[in-house]
Tab-separated table of C-alpha atoms in Angstrom:
chain	number	residue	atom	x	y	z
A	1	MET	CA	-42.087	-47.223	-60.323
A	2	LEU	CA	-43.424	-43.812	-58.531
A	3	THR	CA	-41.364	-41.073	-58.720
A	4	ALA	CA	-42.117	-38.345	-56.429
A	5	TYR	CA	-41.510	-34.503	-57.320
A	6	SER	CA	-41.613	-31.345	-55.342
A	7	ASN	CA	-41.120	-27.928	-56.031
A	8	ALA	CA	-39.102	-26.764	-52.506
A	9	PRO	CA	-35.456	-25.891	-53.092
A	10	SER	CA	-32.896	-28.860	-53.016
A	11	PHE	CA	-30.632	-28.782	-50.069
A	12	SER	CA	-27.914	-27.341	-51.641
A	13	ALA	CA	-29.944	-24.393	-52.223
A	14	TRP	CA	-30.569	-23.816	-48.589
A	15	ALA	CA	-27.035	-24.551	-47.451
A	16	ARG	CA	-25.701	-21.391	-49.395
A	17	PRO	CA	-27.647	-18.961	-47.373
A	18	ALA	CA	-27.193	-20.513	-44.016
A	19	LYS	CA	-23.583	-20.457	-44.809
A	20	ALA	CA	-23.382	-17.028	-45.827
A	21	PHE	CA	-25.051	-15.968	-42.293
A	22	LEU	CA	-22.800	-18.428	-40.506
A	23	THR	CA	-19.923	-16.786	-41.918
A	24	GLY	CA	-21.361	-13.158	-41.150
A	25	ALA	CA	-22.095	-13.835	-37.669
A	26	ALA	CA	-18.887	-15.736	-37.081
A	27	LEU	CA	-17.270	-12.237	-38.917
A	28	LEU	CA	-18.933	-9.898	-36.770
A	29	ALA	CA	-18.217	-12.255	-33.669
A	30	LEU	CA	-14.558	-12.127	-34.514
A	31	ALA	CA	-15.118	-8.256	-35.256
A	32	GLY	CA	-16.203	-7.978	-31.494
A	33	CYS	CA	-13.166	-9.986	-29.883
A	34	ALA	CA	-11.229	-7.502	-31.771
A	35	THR	CA	-12.163	-4.236	-30.696
A	36	GLN	CA	-12.818	-5.473	-26.882
A	37	ALA	CA	-9.863	-4.257	-24.741
A	38	PRO	CA	-7.766	-6.899	-23.096
A	39	MET	CA	-8.875	-8.089	-20.017
A	40	ASP	CA	-7.277	-10.392	-16.487
A	41	GLU	CA	-9.209	-12.576	-14.654
A	42	SER	CA	-10.252	-10.414	-11.729
A	43	GLY	CA	-12.037	-8.221	-14.701
A	44	ARG	CA	-9.359	-5.180	-15.128
A	45	GLN	CA	-9.136	-4.160	-18.578
A	46	GLU	CA	-6.583	-2.203	-20.438
A	47	GLY	CA	-7.172	1.364	-20.640
A	48	GLN	CA	-9.583	1.208	-17.119
A	49	TRP	CA	-6.821	3.151	-15.102
A	50	GLU	CA	-5.961	6.050	-17.329
A	51	ARG	CA	-9.926	6.582	-17.668
A	52	GLN	CA	-10.239	6.455	-13.993
A	53	GLN	CA	-7.085	8.101	-12.594
A	54	ALA	CA	-9.080	11.414	-11.627
A	55	GLU	CA	-11.637	9.790	-10.027
A	56	VAL	CA	-8.662	7.989	-7.598
A	57	GLU	CA	-6.890	11.339	-7.119
A	58	ALA	CA	-10.465	12.886	-6.150
A	59	PHE	CA	-11.190	9.628	-3.525
A	60	ASP	CA	-9.263	11.152	-0.474
A	61	SER	CA	-11.410	10.682	2.284
A	62	TRP	CA	-11.835	7.148	2.732
A	63	THR	CA	-11.395	3.966	5.423
A	64	LEU	CA	-9.414	0.993	5.082
A	65	ILE	CA	-9.618	-2.114	7.157
A	66	GLY	CA	-6.587	-4.706	6.514
A	67	LYS	CA	-3.919	-6.121	7.820
A	68	ALA	CA	-0.297	-5.476	7.710
A	69	GLY	CA	2.723	-7.565	7.945
A	70	LEU	CA	6.163	-6.124	8.755
A	71	ARG	CA	9.776	-8.255	8.630
A	72	THR	CA	12.676	-6.952	9.456
A	73	PRO	CA	16.293	-9.040	10.292
A	74	ASP	CA	14.835	-8.896	13.893
A	75	GLU	CA	11.388	-9.759	13.545
A	76	ASN	CA	8.543	-11.297	11.716
A	77	THR	CA	5.077	-10.034	13.011
A	78	SER	CA	1.733	-8.305	11.729
A	79	ALA	CA	-0.855	-6.237	13.030
A	80	ASN	CA	-4.677	-5.607	11.813
A	81	LEU	CA	-5.140	-1.720	10.779
A	82	ASP	CA	-8.036	0.486	10.713
A	83	TRP	CA	-7.151	3.896	8.824
A	84	ASN	CA	-9.811	6.610	8.783
A	85	GLN	CA	-8.321	9.308	5.949
A	86	THR	CA	-9.538	13.039	5.040
A	87	PRO	CA	-7.848	15.459	3.694
A	88	PHE	CA	-7.431	17.051	6.631
A	89	TYR	CA	-6.942	14.066	9.628
A	90	PHE	CA	-5.818	10.904	9.317
A	91	ARG	CA	-5.825	7.998	12.075
A	92	MET	CA	-4.676	4.760	11.972
A	93	LEU	CA	-5.454	2.342	14.742
A	94	ILE	CA	-2.909	-0.556	14.892
A	95	SER	CA	-3.905	-3.282	16.937
A	96	GLY	CA	-1.787	-6.699	17.120
A	97	PRO	CA	1.908	-8.060	17.993
A	98	PHE	CA	3.777	-4.819	15.982
A	99	GLY	CA	1.385	-2.351	17.145
A	100	GLY	CA	2.906	-2.983	20.748
A	101	GLY	CA	-1.173	-4.343	21.344
A	102	ARG	CA	-3.151	-1.391	20.787
A	103	SER	CA	-1.835	1.915	19.343
A	104	VAL	CA	-3.359	5.360	17.436
A	105	LEU	CA	-1.652	6.990	15.274
A	106	GLU	CA	-3.294	10.836	14.075
A	107	GLY	CA	-2.714	13.625	12.405
A	108	ARG	CA	-4.212	16.906	12.016
A	109	GLU	CA	-2.269	20.237	10.368
A	110	GLY	CA	1.099	19.155	11.287
A	111	ARG	CA	0.195	17.743	15.077
A	112	PHE	CA	1.308	14.241	14.817
A	113	SER	CA	0.400	12.049	18.175
A	114	LEU	CA	0.851	7.988	19.148
A	115	THR	CA	-1.447	6.901	22.019
A	116	THR	CA	0.129	3.394	23.046
A	117	GLY	CA	-0.892	1.663	26.465
A	118	GLU	CA	2.014	3.418	27.750
A	119	GLY	CA	0.793	7.274	26.982
A	120	ARG	CA	0.092	9.537	24.506
A	121	PHE	CA	3.531	10.784	22.967
A	122	GLU	CA	4.150	13.341	20.257
A	123	ALA	CA	6.268	14.353	17.502
A	124	GLU	CA	7.257	16.479	14.331
A	125	THR	CA	6.813	14.050	11.877
A	126	PRO	CA	4.172	10.675	11.924
A	127	GLU	CA	7.753	8.430	11.147
A	128	ALA	CA	9.626	9.972	13.751
A	129	LEU	CA	6.770	9.190	16.282
A	130	MET	CA	6.318	5.954	15.215
A	131	GLU	CA	10.357	5.124	15.191
A	132	GLU	CA	10.764	6.516	18.795
A	133	GLN	CA	7.932	4.654	20.250
A	134	LEU	CA	7.695	1.383	18.158
A	135	GLY	CA	11.174	0.860	17.191
A	136	TRP	CA	10.135	1.199	13.477
A	137	SER	CA	8.289	3.260	10.987
A	138	LEU	CA	5.589	3.435	8.107
A	139	PRO	CA	6.225	5.802	5.835
A	140	VAL	CA	2.759	7.223	6.429
A	141	ARG	CA	3.125	10.843	4.397
A	142	ALA	CA	3.119	9.129	1.437
A	143	MET	CA	1.240	6.421	2.451
A	144	PRO	CA	-2.359	7.784	1.224
A	145	ASP	CA	-1.244	8.089	-2.417
A	146	TRP	CA	0.778	5.041	-2.512
A	147	VAL	CA	-2.355	2.874	-0.963
A	148	ARG	CA	-4.322	4.087	-4.274
A	149	GLY	CA	-1.990	3.559	-6.650
A	150	LEU	CA	-0.422	6.838	-6.894
A	151	PRO	CA	2.770	8.635	-6.644
A	152	GLY	CA	3.233	10.951	-3.616
A	153	ASP	CA	3.732	15.019	-5.182
A	154	ASP	CA	6.788	16.128	-3.512
A	155	SER	CA	9.413	13.579	-4.686
A	156	ASP	CA	10.562	12.194	-8.009
A	157	TYR	CA	9.634	8.625	-8.623
A	158	GLN	CA	9.752	6.009	-11.071
A	159	LEU	CA	6.690	3.988	-12.362
A	160	GLU	CA	6.617	0.586	-14.321
A	161	THR	CA	2.904	-0.286	-15.157
A	162	ASP	CA	1.849	-3.684	-15.923
A	163	GLU	CA	0.344	-5.375	-19.354
A	164	LEU	CA	-3.130	-3.461	-18.535
A	165	GLY	CA	-1.706	0.064	-17.742
A	166	PHE	CA	-1.858	-0.392	-14.009
A	167	PRO	CA	0.746	0.610	-11.787
A	168	ARG	CA	3.083	-2.333	-10.832
A	169	HIS	CA	5.978	-1.094	-9.591
A	170	LEU	CA	6.856	2.201	-7.451
A	171	GLU	CA	9.635	4.046	-6.871
A	172	GLN	CA	10.074	7.150	-4.221
A	173	ASP	CA	11.546	8.268	-1.529
A	174	GLY	CA	13.964	5.268	-1.669
A	175	TRP	CA	10.701	2.681	-1.142
A	176	GLU	CA	10.025	0.398	-3.624
A	177	ILE	CA	5.971	-0.384	-3.854
A	178	ASP	CA	5.098	-3.397	-5.962
A	179	TYR	CA	1.313	-3.437	-6.716
A	180	ARG	CA	0.385	-7.536	-6.470
A	181	ASP	CA	-3.768	-7.134	-6.440
A	182	TRP	CA	-6.272	-5.207	-6.793
A	183	GLU	CA	-10.350	-5.244	-6.195
A	184	GLU	CA	-13.215	-2.982	-7.777
A	185	VAL	CA	-14.463	-0.312	-5.243
A	186	GLU	CA	-17.796	2.157	-6.017
A	187	GLU	CA	-16.655	1.669	-9.840
A	188	MET	CA	-12.959	2.268	-9.356
A	189	TRP	CA	-9.985	-0.276	-9.119
A	190	LEU	CA	-8.159	0.127	-6.145
A	191	PRO	CA	-5.059	-2.016	-4.238
A	192	ARG	CA	-5.952	-4.824	-2.978
A	193	ARG	CA	-2.834	-6.108	-1.884
A	194	LEU	CA	1.069	-4.353	-2.378
A	195	VAL	CA	4.154	-4.723	-0.850
A	196	MET	CA	6.490	-2.276	0.579
A	197	ASN	CA	10.395	-2.324	0.626
A	198	TYR	CA	13.013	-0.152	1.987
A	199	ASP	CA	16.420	-1.445	3.206
A	200	ASP	CA	16.110	-4.548	4.820
A	201	VAL	CA	12.099	-3.391	5.899
A	202	ARG	CA	9.590	-5.468	4.055
A	203	ILE	CA	5.965	-4.271	4.731
A	204	THR	CA	2.997	-6.335	3.233
A	205	LEU	CA	-0.674	-4.622	3.317
A	206	VAL	CA	-3.429	-6.392	2.360
A	207	VAL	CA	-6.654	-4.770	2.371
A	208	ASN	CA	-9.820	-6.011	3.300
A	209	GLN	CA	-12.401	-3.362	2.500
A	210	TRP	CA	-12.543	-0.288	1.401
A	211	ARG	CA	-14.911	2.135	2.228
A	212	PRO	CA	-15.399	5.788	1.066
A	213	ARG	CA	-16.207	8.828	3.598
A	214	ASP	CA	-18.837	11.496	3.328
A	215	ASP	CA	-17.726	13.547	6.258
A	216	GLN	CA	-14.771	15.668	6.746
A	217	GLU	CA	-13.296	15.387	10.277
């Protein structure tokens, strides 16, 4: 009968340190998961909005290209929107059915004009101008803040946030704004889809592109 001898450690001797190593690795992995902030499927993380809010406030010169839907008791329509915004000037090109074909709304230093196929018109506020010429109005002076996820500075507001701390529902000046989707732009998260309601007017804005502007018109 042959008997084999070996000086190598037994399987159980190898198993103990291996088990200890795997246990340690698992604990480290769990610790890493415990410290990672909650994240949604789009990649937004808890605490990001608070950390980036100052950057969003400073992001005041941009171009927004998207589509706006308008629903009232009398109509349900949409239009394309090409919007240039700086602290001193804005220009909205509204093209499509509810833009009356093609309308250009501009404002600079308290002067507002609306150009349509029927001519050029002026008024003291952009809201009054749109109401007079188009029969409906956007909250133009508040929207540069609202479309970035910020409340306006001029009146009281109520703001609710989601589970990650991002704005979810904003009420201000009689309007209710729901933030439905977000996208990352220039290492910031900005709204991609929002719904604004005022009485029986409902406006849905879908942003196809955010683009920063370096020039100040």
